[in-house]
Coordinates of C-alpha atoms in Angstrom, one line a residue:
X1 CA 157.4 81.1 202.0
X2 CA 156.8 77.7 203.7
X3 CA 157.5 79.2 207.1
X4 CA 155.0 82.0 206.4
X5 CA 152.3 79.5 205.3
X6 CA 152.9 77.4 208.4
X7 CA 152.6 80.5 210.7
X8 CA 149.4 81.6 208.9
X9 CA 148.0 78.1 209.3
X10 CA 148.8 78.0 213.0
X11 CA 147.1 81.4 213.4
X12 CA 143.9 80.3 211.7
X13 CA 143.8 77.0 213.5
X14 CA 144.0 78.8 216.8
X15 CA 141.3 81.1 215.7
X16 CA 139.0 78.2 214.9
X17 CA 139.1 77.0 218.5
X18 CA 137.2 79.8 220.3
X19 CA 135.0 80.4 217.2
X20 CA 134.1 76.7 216.8
X21 CA 131.0 76.8 219.0
X22 CA 129.6 79.6 216.8
X23 CA 130.4 77.7 213.6
X24 CA 128.8 74.5 215.1
X25 CA 125.6 76.4 215.8
X26 CA 125.6 77.7 212.3
X27 CA 126.1 74.1 210.9
X28 CA 123.3 72.9 213.2
X29 CA 121.0 75.6 211.8
X30 CA 121.7 74.4 208.3
X31 CA 121.1 70.8 209.3
X32 CA 117.9 71.7 210.9
X33 CA 116.5 73.4 207.8
X34 CA 116.7 76.9 209.1
X35 CA 118.6 77.9 205.9
X36 CA 115.1 78.7 204.6
X37 CA 115.1 81.8 206.8
X38 CA 117.6 84.2 205.2
X39 CA 117.5 86.7 208.1
X40 CA 118.2 83.9 210.6
X41 CA 121.1 82.4 208.6
X42 CA 122.7 85.9 208.2
X43 CA 122.5 86.4 211.9
X44 CA 124.1 83.0 212.6
X45 CA 126.8 83.7 210.0
X46 CA 127.6 87.2 211.4
X47 CA 127.9 85.8 214.9
X48 CA 130.3 83.0 213.9
X49 CA 132.4 85.2 211.6
X50 CA 132.3 88.1 214.1
X51 CA 133.6 85.9 216.9
X52 CA 136.5 84.8 214.6
X53 CA 137.4 88.3 213.6
X54 CA 137.1 89.7 217.1
X55 CA 139.6 87.1 218.4
X56 CA 142.0 87.5 215.4
X57 CA 144.0 90.2 217.1
X58 CA 144.6 87.7 220.0
X59 CA 146.1 85.0 217.8
X60 CA 149.4 84.9 219.7
X61 CA 147.6 84.3 223.0
X62 CA 145.4 81.7 221.3
X63 CA 148.4 79.9 219.9
X64 CA 150.2 80.0 223.3
X65 CA 147.1 78.7 225.2
X66 CA 145.5 76.2 222.9
X67 CA 144.7 73.8 225.7
X68 CA 142.7 76.7 227.4
X69 CA 140.5 77.1 224.3
X70 CA 140.0 73.4 223.8
X71 CA 138.9 73.2 227.5
X72 CA 136.4 75.9 226.8
X73 CA 135.1 74.0 223.7
X74 CA 134.8 70.9 225.8
X75 CA 132.6 72.8 228.3
X76 CA 130.6 74.6 225.6
X77 CA 129.6 71.4 223.6
X78 CA 127.4 69.9 226.4
X79 CA 125.6 73.2 226.7
X80 CA 125.1 73.3 222.9
X81 CA 123.7 69.8 223.0
X82 CA 121.2 70.8 225.7
X83 CA 120.0 73.6 223.4
X84 CA 118.7 70.9 221.0
X85 CA 116.6 69.2 223.7
X86 CA 112.9 69.9 224.3
X87 CA 112.4 72.6 227.1
X88 CA 112.0 71.0 230.5
X89 CA 113.2 73.7 232.9
X90 CA 110.7 75.3 235.3
X91 CA 111.0 78.9 234.3
X92 CA 111.0 78.1 230.6
X93 CA 107.7 76.4 231.0
X94 CA 106.4 79.1 233.4
X95 CA 107.0 82.2 231.3
X96 CA 110.1 82.5 229.2
X97 CA 108.6 80.3 226.5
X98 CA 105.0 80.2 227.6
X99 CA 104.4 83.9 227.3
X100 CA 105.8 84.3 223.8
X101 CA 103.5 81.4 222.8
X102 CA 100.5 83.3 224.3
X103 CA 101.6 86.5 222.5
X104 CA 101.7 84.7 219.2
X105 CA 98.3 83.2 219.9
X106 CA 96.8 86.6 220.7
X107 CA 98.7 88.4 218.0
X108 CA 100.3 91.1 220.2
X109 CA 102.9 91.6 222.9
X110 CA 100.9 92.6 226.0
X111 CA 100.2 91.4 229.5
X112 CA 97.9 88.3 229.6
X113 CA 94.9 88.5 231.9
X114 CA 95.1 86.0 234.7
X115 CA 98.8 85.3 234.1
X116 CA 100.5 87.7 236.6
X117 CA 104.0 86.8 235.5
X118 CA 103.2 88.3 232.0
X119 CA 103.8 91.7 233.5
X120 CA 107.6 91.0 233.8
X121 CA 109.9 92.9 231.6
X122 CA 109.8 91.1 228.3
X123 CA 112.7 92.1 226.0
X124 CA 114.3 88.7 225.9
X125 CA 110.9 87.0 225.5
X126 CA 110.3 89.0 222.4
X127 CA 113.3 87.4 220.8
X128 CA 112.0 84.0 221.8
X129 CA 108.6 84.8 220.2
X130 CA 110.4 85.1 216.9
X131 CA 112.0 81.7 217.4
X132 CA 108.6 80.1 218.4
X133 CA 107.0 81.8 215.3
X134 CA 109.5 79.7 213.3
X135 CA 108.3 76.7 215.3
X136 CA 111.8 76.2 216.8
X137 CA 112.2 75.8 220.6
X138 CA 115.9 75.0 219.9
X139 CA 116.4 78.4 218.3
X140 CA 115.0 80.1 221.4
X141 CA 117.6 78.3 223.5
X142 CA 120.4 79.1 221.0
X143 CA 119.5 82.8 221.3
X144 CA 120.2 82.5 225.1
X145 CA 123.3 80.5 224.3
X146 CA 124.6 83.3 222.1
X147 CA 124.3 85.8 225.0
X148 CA 126.4 83.4 227.0
X149 CA 129.1 83.5 224.3
X150 CA 128.8 87.3 224.3
X151 CA 129.7 87.3 228.0
X152 CA 132.8 85.3 227.2
X153 CA 134.1 87.5 224.5
X154 CA 132.9 90.9 225.8
X155 CA 136.0 91.6 227.8
X156 CA 138.1 91.1 224.7
X157 CA 136.1 93.9 222.9
X158 CA 135.5 96.3 225.9
X159 CA 138.8 96.6 227.8
X160 CA 138.5 97.1 231.5
X161 CA 141.4 99.6 231.5
X162 CA 142.9 102.0 228.9
X163 CA 145.8 99.7 228.1
X164 CA 145.9 96.2 226.6
X165 CA 146.8 94.3 229.7
X166 CA 143.2 93.1 230.4
X167 CA 143.2 91.3 227.1
X168 CA 145.7 88.8 228.4
X169 CA 143.4 87.9 231.2
X170 CA 140.1 87.8 229.2
X171 CA 140.4 84.2 228.0
X172 CA 141.0 83.0 231.5
X173 CA 138.0 84.9 232.7
X174 CA 135.9 83.2 230.1
X175 CA 137.0 79.8 231.4
X176 CA 136.1 81.0 234.9
X177 CA 132.6 81.7 233.7
X178 CA 132.3 78.3 232.1
X179 CA 133.3 76.4 235.2
X180 CA 130.6 78.2 237.2
X181 CA 127.8 75.6 237.2
X182 CA 124.9 78.1 237.5
X183 CA 126.2 79.9 234.5
X184 CA 126.9 76.8 232.5
X185 CA 123.4 75.3 233.1
X186 CA 121.8 78.5 231.8
X187 CA 123.7 78.2 228.5
X188 CA 121.3 75.3 227.5
X189 CA 118.1 77.0 228.6
X190 CA 115.8 79.8 227.2
X191 CA 115.9 82.0 230.3
X192 CA 116.4 85.8 230.7
X193 CA 119.5 85.6 232.9
X194 CA 122.3 85.6 230.4
X195 CA 121.0 88.6 228.3
X196 CA 120.7 90.5 231.6
X197 CA 124.2 89.4 232.7
X198 CA 125.7 90.4 229.4
X199 CA 124.2 93.9 229.7
X200 CA 125.5 94.2 233.3
X201 CA 129.0 93.0 232.4
X202 CA 129.2 95.5 229.6
X203 CA 127.9 98.2 231.9
X204 CA 130.6 97.6 234.5
X205 CA 133.3 97.5 231.8
X206 CA 132.2 100.9 230.6
X207 CA 131.8 102.2 234.1
X208 CA 135.5 101.3 234.9
X209 CA 136.6 103.2 231.8
X210 CA 134.5 106.2 232.9
X211 CA 136.0 106.1 236.3
X212 CA 139.5 106.1 234.9
X213 CA 139.1 108.6 232.1
X214 CA 136.2 110.8 233.1
X215 CA 134.8 110.7 229.6
X216 CA 131.1 111.1 229.5
X217 CA 130.4 108.7 226.6
X218 CA 131.5 105.7 228.8
X219 CA 128.9 106.6 231.4
X220 CA 126.2 107.0 228.7
X221 CA 126.9 103.5 227.4
X222 CA 127.0 102.1 230.9
X223 CA 123.7 103.7 231.8
X224 CA 122.0 102.4 228.7
X225 CA 123.3 98.9 229.4
X226 CA 122.0 99.0 233.0
X227 CA 118.6 100.1 231.7
X228 CA 118.6 97.3 229.2
X229 CA 119.4 94.8 232.0
X230 CA 116.4 96.1 234.0
X231 CA 114.2 95.9 230.9
X232 CA 115.2 92.2 230.5
X233 CA 114.7 91.0 234.1
X234 CA 113.7 92.5 237.4
X235 CA 116.6 90.8 239.3
X236 CA 118.9 93.4 237.8
X237 CA 117.4 95.9 240.3
X238 CA 120.0 95.4 243.1
X239 CA 122.8 95.9 240.5
X240 CA 121.1 99.0 239.1
X241 CA 120.7 100.6 242.5
X242 CA 124.4 99.9 243.4
X243 CA 125.5 101.2 240.0
X244 CA 123.7 104.5 240.6
X245 CA 125.2 104.8 244.1
X246 CA 128.7 104.0 243.0
X247 CA 128.5 106.6 240.2
X248 CA 127.3 109.3 242.6
X249 CA 130.1 108.3 245.1
X250 CA 132.7 108.5 242.3
X251 CA 131.4 111.9 241.2
X252 CA 131.5 113.1 244.9
X253 CA 135.0 111.8 245.4
X254 CA 136.4 113.7 242.4
X255 CA 134.9 117.0 243.7
X256 CA 135.4 119.8 241.1
X257 CA 136.9 117.5 238.5
X258 CA 133.4 116.5 237.3
X259 CA 130.6 119.0 236.8
X260 CA 127.1 118.3 238.2
X261 CA 125.9 117.7 234.7
X262 CA 128.3 114.7 234.5
X263 CA 125.6 112.6 236.3
X264 CA 122.9 113.4 233.7
X265 CA 123.5 110.1 231.8
X266 CA 122.1 108.2 234.8
X267 CA 118.7 109.3 233.6
X268 CA 119.1 107.0 230.6
X269 CA 118.8 104.0 232.9
X270 CA 115.0 104.5 232.8
X271 CA 114.8 104.8 229.0
X272 CA 114.3 101.1 228.2
X273 CA 112.5 99.7 231.3
X274 CA 110.1 102.7 231.6
X275 CA 107.3 101.1 229.5
X276 CA 107.4 98.0 231.7
X277 CA 107.4 100.0 234.9
X278 CA 104.4 101.9 233.8
X279 CA 102.4 98.8 232.9
X280 CA 103.4 97.1 236.2
X281 CA 102.3 100.2 238.1
X282 CA 98.9 100.4 236.4
X283 CA 98.1 96.7 236.5
X284 CA 99.6 95.6 239.8
X285 CA 100.5 98.7 241.9
X286 CA 104.2 97.9 241.9
X287 CA 106.3 99.4 239.1
X288 CA 109.3 97.2 239.6
X289 CA 108.1 93.7 240.4
X290 CA 104.5 92.8 239.8
X291 CA 104.4 89.9 242.3
X292 CA 105.1 92.2 245.2
X293 CA 102.3 93.5 247.3
X294 CA 103.7 97.1 247.6
X295 CA 106.3 99.4 246.2
X296 CA 108.9 98.2 248.6
X297 CA 107.7 94.6 248.7
X298 CA 110.2 91.9 247.7
X299 CA 107.7 89.7 245.9
X300 CA 108.9 86.8 248.0
X301 CA 105.5 85.9 249.2
X302 CA 104.3 82.3 249.0
X303 CA 100.7 81.4 248.9
X304 CA 100.3 81.8 252.7
X305 CA 102.2 85.2 252.8
X306 CA 105.4 83.8 254.1
X307 CA 108.7 85.1 252.8
X308 CA 111.3 82.9 251.2
X309 CA 113.4 83.1 254.4
X310 CA 110.4 82.0 256.5
X311 CA 109.9 79.1 254.1
X312 CA 113.6 78.1 254.4
X313 CA 113.2 78.2 258.2
X314 CA 110.0 76.3 258.4
X315 CA 110.5 73.8 255.6
X316 CA 114.3 73.2 255.7
X317 CA 115.0 74.0 259.4
X318 CA 117.6 76.6 258.6
X319 CA 118.9 78.7 261.5
X320 CA 119.3 82.4 261.4
X321 CA 123.1 82.0 261.1
X322 CA 122.6 79.6 258.1
X323 CA 120.4 82.1 256.4
X324 CA 122.8 84.9 257.0
X325 CA 125.5 82.8 255.3
X326 CA 123.5 82.1 252.2
X327 CA 125.4 84.7 250.1
X328 CA 128.6 82.7 250.9
X329 CA 127.1 79.2 250.9
X330 CA 125.7 79.7 247.4
X331 CA 129.3 79.8 246.0
X332 CA 130.2 76.4 247.7
X333 CA 127.2 74.2 247.7
X334 CA 124.0 73.7 245.7
X335 CA 122.0 71.4 243.5
X336 CA 120.2 72.1 240.3
X337 CA 116.4 71.8 240.7
X338 CA 116.4 71.9 244.5
X339 CA 114.9 74.9 246.2
X340 CA 116.6 73.9 249.5
X341 CA 120.0 73.8 247.8
X342 CA 119.7 77.1 245.9
X343 CA 118.7 75.6 242.6
X344 CA 122.3 75.4 241.5
X345 CA 125.7 76.6 242.7
X346 CA 128.2 79.3 241.7
X347 CA 132.0 78.6 242.0
X348 CA 134.2 79.1 245.1
X349 CA 136.8 80.6 242.7
X350 CA 134.8 83.8 242.5
X351 CA 135.5 84.3 246.3
X352 CA 139.0 82.9 246.4
X353 CA 140.7 84.3 243.3
X354 CA 140.1 88.1 243.8
X355 CA 141.6 88.3 247.3
X356 CA 144.5 86.0 246.2
X357 CA 145.2 88.2 243.1
X358 CA 145.1 91.4 245.2
X359 CA 147.5 90.0 247.7
X360 CA 149.9 88.8 245.1
X361 CA 149.8 92.1 243.3
X362 CA 151.2 93.9 246.4
X363 CA 150.0 97.3 245.4
X364 CA 147.7 99.8 246.9
X365 CA 144.2 99.6 245.5
X366 CA 143.1 102.4 243.2
X367 CA 139.8 104.1 244.0
X368 CA 138.1 102.3 241.1
X369 CA 139.2 98.9 242.4
X370 CA 138.0 99.7 245.9
X371 CA 134.7 100.7 244.5
X372 CA 134.3 97.5 242.6
X373 CA 134.8 95.5 245.8
X374 CA 132.2 97.5 247.6
X375 CA 129.8 97.1 244.6
X376 CA 130.1 93.3 244.7
X377 CA 129.4 93.3 248.4
X378 CA 126.5 95.7 248.1
X379 CA 124.8 93.8 245.2
X380 CA 125.1 90.6 247.1
X381 CA 123.5 92.1 250.2
X382 CA 120.7 93.7 248.2
X383 CA 120.1 90.4 246.4
X384 CA 119.4 88.8 249.8
X385 CA 116.7 91.4 250.3
X386 CA 115.1 91.5 246.9
X387 CA 115.4 87.9 245.7
X388 CA 115.0 84.4 246.8
X389 CA 118.0 82.1 247.6
X390 CA 118.7 80.8 244.1
X391 CA 122.2 80.7 242.6
X392 CA 121.3 82.4 239.4
X393 CA 119.9 85.4 241.2
X394 CA 123.4 86.1 242.6
X395 CA 125.0 86.2 239.1
X396 CA 124.5 90.0 238.8
X397 CA 126.9 90.4 241.7
X398 CA 129.8 88.8 239.7
X399 CA 130.5 91.5 237.0
X400 CA 132.2 93.8 239.4
X401 CA 134.5 90.9 240.4
X402 CA 135.1 90.1 236.8
X403 CA 136.2 93.6 236.0
X404 CA 138.4 93.7 239.2
X405 CA 140.2 90.5 238.0
X406 CA 140.7 92.0 234.5
X407 CA 142.3 95.1 236.0
X408 CA 144.5 93.5 238.7
X409 CA 145.6 90.1 237.4
X410 CA 147.9 91.5 234.7
X411 CA 149.8 93.5 237.4
X412 CA 150.8 90.3 239.3
X413 CA 154.4 89.1 239.0
X414 CA 153.6 85.7 237.5
X415 CA 156.8 83.9 238.5
X416 CA 157.0 80.1 238.5
X417 CA 155.9 79.7 242.2
X418 CA 153.0 82.0 241.8
X419 CA 151.8 80.2 238.7
X420 CA 152.0 76.9 240.6
X421 CA 150.0 78.1 243.6
X422 CA 147.3 79.9 241.7
X423 CA 147.2 77.1 239.1
X424 CA 146.5 74.5 241.9
X425 CA 143.7 76.6 243.3
X426 CA 142.2 77.1 239.8
X427 CA 142.5 73.4 239.0
X428 CA 140.6 72.5 242.2
X429 CA 138.0 75.0 241.5
X430 CA 137.7 73.8 237.9
X431 CA 137.3 70.2 239.1
X432 CA 134.5 71.4 241.5
X433 CA 132.7 73.0 238.6
X434 CA 133.3 70.2 236.2
X435 CA 131.8 67.6 238.6
X436 CA 128.6 69.7 239.1
X437 CA 128.4 70.3 235.3
X438 CA 128.8 66.6 234.5
X439 CA 126.1 65.7 237.0
X440 CA 123.7 68.2 235.5
X441 CA 124.4 67.0 232.0
X442 CA 123.9 63.4 233.0
X443 CA 120.5 64.3 234.5
X444 CA 119.4 65.9 231.3
X445 CA 119.8 62.5 229.6
X446 CA 120.6 64.3 226.3
X447 CA 122.2 61.3 224.6
X448 CA 118.9 59.3 224.9
X449 CA 117.0 62.0 223.0
X450 CA 119.6 63.1 220.5
X451 CA 120.4 59.5 219.6
X452 CA 116.8 58.7 219.0
X453 CA 116.4 56.2 221.8
X454 CA 113.7 58.3 223.3
X455 CA 111.0 60.1 221.3
X456 CA 110.1 63.7 222.2
X457 CA 107.0 62.5 224.1
X458 CA 109.0 59.9 226.0
X459 CA 111.7 62.3 226.9
X460 CA 109.3 65.0 228.1
X461 CA 107.3 62.4 230.2
X462 CA 110.6 61.5 231.9
X463 CA 111.8 65.1 232.5
X464 CA 108.4 66.9 233.0
X465 CA 106.3 64.7 235.3
X466 CA 103.0 66.3 234.4
X467 CA 103.5 66.1 230.7
X468 CA 102.0 62.5 230.4
X469 CA 98.8 63.5 232.2
X470 CA 98.5 66.6 230.0
X471 CA 98.9 64.6 226.8
X472 CA 96.1 62.2 227.9
X473 CA 93.8 64.9 229.2
X474 CA 94.1 67.1 226.1
X475 CA 91.9 64.6 224.1
X476 CA 89.1 65.1 226.6
X477 CA 88.9 68.8 227.1
X478 CA 87.6 71.1 224.3
X479 CA 88.8 74.3 222.8
X480 CA 87.1 76.4 225.5
X481 CA 88.7 74.6 228.4
X482 CA 90.5 76.6 231.1
X483 CA 93.0 74.5 233.1
X484 CA 93.9 75.2 236.7
X485 CA 97.4 73.7 237.4
X486 CA 97.8 72.8 241.1
X487 CA 101.1 72.2 242.8
X488 CA 102.9 72.0 239.4
X489 CA 105.2 75.0 239.9
X490 CA 102.9 76.8 237.4
X491 CA 104.6 75.1 234.5
X492 CA 102.0 75.5 231.7
X493 CA 104.0 75.7 228.5
X494 CA 102.8 72.3 227.3
X495 CA 99.2 72.7 228.3
X496 CA 97.3 73.2 225.0
X497 CA 94.5 75.3 226.6
X498 CA 94.0 78.5 228.6
X499 CA 95.4 78.4 232.1
X500 CA 94.5 80.2 235.4
X501 CA 97.4 80.4 237.8
X502 CA 97.9 81.1 241.5
X503 CA 100.3 83.8 242.5
X504 CA 102.3 81.5 244.8
X505 CA 103.1 77.9 244.9
X506 CA 100.2 76.8 247.1
X507 CA 96.8 76.4 245.4
X508 CA 95.2 79.4 247.1
X509 CA 92.1 79.4 244.8
X510 CA 91.3 75.9 245.7
X511 CA 92.1 76.3 249.4
X512 CA 90.1 79.5 249.6
X513 CA 87.1 77.9 248.0
X514 CA 87.3 75.0 250.4
X515 CA 87.3 77.4 253.4
X516 CA 84.5 79.6 252.2
X517 CA 82.1 77.1 250.7
X518 CA 79.5 75.2 252.8
X519 CA 79.4 72.1 250.6
X520 CA 81.5 70.3 248.0
X521 CA 79.1 71.7 245.4
X522 CA 80.0 75.2 246.6
X523 CA 83.7 74.5 245.9
X524 CA 82.8 73.5 242.4
X525 CA 80.6 76.6 241.9
X526 CA 83.4 78.9 243.1
X527 CA 85.9 77.4 240.7
X528 CA 83.4 77.4 237.8
X529 CA 82.7 81.1 238.5
X530 CA 86.4 81.8 237.8
X531 CA 86.1 80.0 234.5
X532 CA 87.9 76.8 235.6
X533 CA 86.8 73.7 233.8
X534 CA 89.7 71.3 234.5
X535 CA 92.3 70.7 237.2
X536 CA 95.8 69.3 236.8
X537 CA 97.2 68.2 240.2
X538 CA 99.2 65.5 242.1
X539 CA 96.7 63.7 244.3
X540 CA 99.1 62.6 247.0
X541 CA 100.9 66.0 247.4
X542 CA 97.6 67.9 247.3
X543 CA 96.3 65.6 250.1
X544 CA 99.3 66.5 252.3
X545 CA 98.9 70.2 251.6
X546 CA 95.2 70.1 252.4
X547 CA 95.9 68.3 255.7
X548 CA 98.4 71.0 256.7
X549 CA 96.5 74.1 255.5
X550 CA 92.8 73.3 256.1
X551 CA 90.7 72.7 259.2
X552 CA 89.0 69.3 259.4
X553 CA 85.6 70.5 258.1
X554 CA 87.2 72.2 255.0
X555 CA 89.3 69.1 254.4
X556 CA 86.3 66.9 254.3
X557 CA 84.6 69.3 251.9
X558 CA 87.6 69.2 249.6
X559 CA 87.6 65.4 249.7
X560 CA 83.9 65.4 248.8
X561 CA 84.5 67.9 246.0
X562 CA 87.0 65.5 244.3
X563 CA 84.8 62.5 244.9
X564 CA 81.4 63.9 243.9
X565 CA 82.0 67.0 241.7
X566 CA 84.9 65.9 239.5
X567 CA 85.5 63.2 236.9
X568 CA 89.1 62.0 236.7
X569 CA 89.8 61.8 232.9
X570 CA 93.5 61.1 232.9
X571 CA 96.2 59.9 235.3
X572 CA 99.9 59.4 234.9
X573 CA 101.4 59.2 238.4
X574 CA 102.1 61.4 240.2
X575 CA 99.7 63.7 238.3
X576 CA 96.0 63.5 237.4
X577 CA 93.6 65.6 235.3
X578 CA 89.9 66.0 236.4
X579 CA 87.0 67.8 234.8
X580 CA 84.5 69.7 236.8
X581 CA 81.0 68.3 236.4
X582 CA 78.6 70.8 234.8
X583 CA 81.4 72.8 233.0
X584 CA 80.6 73.7 229.5

């Protein structure tokens, strides 16, 4: 009896390890007063309990690898702490939280006139609207965090092959995701990347089963999941195109084994994103990506019409060879918040482990595994074409590699020497990721806010440079003000007024008015005609941009505009707020 009780206790203690982050989020919800929302608390409870029950069947593996699970907890806790911070990341402030706020203000989920990014697919933002309706930014981030947890446990629920072998590798794959800095940083933000990535990972797990078993229901689920990914974020497009091509190639390879009707489920891909594609087509002329200038445009246009690759050449001095190597460099180097350094970094383990595992397995690759390798390469290549050089845009290329590892790693003869060699490589890769993750966490200065040393306002002024100027300016503009953010990265979540944005980073509205007007007063009249009453801008940066983009006469007119047609009402370096004279 005593032995049985001890065994049961060990099992449940081991179950508590991977489920602990879910239970911590649940406890955080209770502590934050969310218990008043019955629906929310039931959702948190079901996620926490569901994670526990899902992993129960793996209790032997958990007991055997406790250090693995506690390593995962150590990596999840900093991300969980970041979820409790005020939003400060660029894309949160640009649209992932800004748009739901505008929808709540207008009372409906629809594109917002003058805010072109509002035509993006919006399924994840709808979830965030519910969180903001409860006046909880932290809950919006926790929703994104939960999708990250889903990515970690999904391979334990959807096996990559008919047998149970892949279940032994799934916990190690979860750790690989967590030591990927670009993935880890997203856990503490309210973005759209992790819901999209969860859908794509589920799609490739289902696709691998369809390829093995030729059962149509697997392709139905895979197609629906790819469609969901497209409905969440446009950067799933390269993965969707490769998925369709790989499915057709597999059907062609099997010849008469599959009927032509076997490809019919591919039509389900369009089911969920179709409304967004229709709106984009009607409003912008491009059904896929509203910032592109044509059907086949990449949307990578800056304010002067230069592609991201031209910008990297002109601003960062990158050679053609360096640009061609971006899909490889993004796994080895990067810096969060730096456009030059890919706004983050993946992990070299994603490029090193699959070839190493395939070599150690010493077997001929099956057709499904060959296809997964080709799919990874194809998604990476298309990402270069369709997206800018940001680490998180390359995350959709990783699910094929994840499924490949799940299928091949169990077939390796894990003798002592093999474990030592692979363990050393993994340890070095984990240290690489941990160093980047620690640096990112230190930069968030989470302890200063969570401990109460910094107030919310002080924290935001430190993390979001324009926030202080906005707070001082809001007392001067009225309810009818329309603010034009200049050179702020279009971060307008904290601006308590209507905003009018440029399509690119450069202030094209202001530059165009300076070129076309004859006098400083003409610049002011042009901006007032667009409804602009106030400008938020960094004076020093704007001066440098004007010097590089304008001829001398236009530059003089712009200088006269700020001197004679504007009143500076707030200034917190490096940003200032000015009001146009004569604006109602």
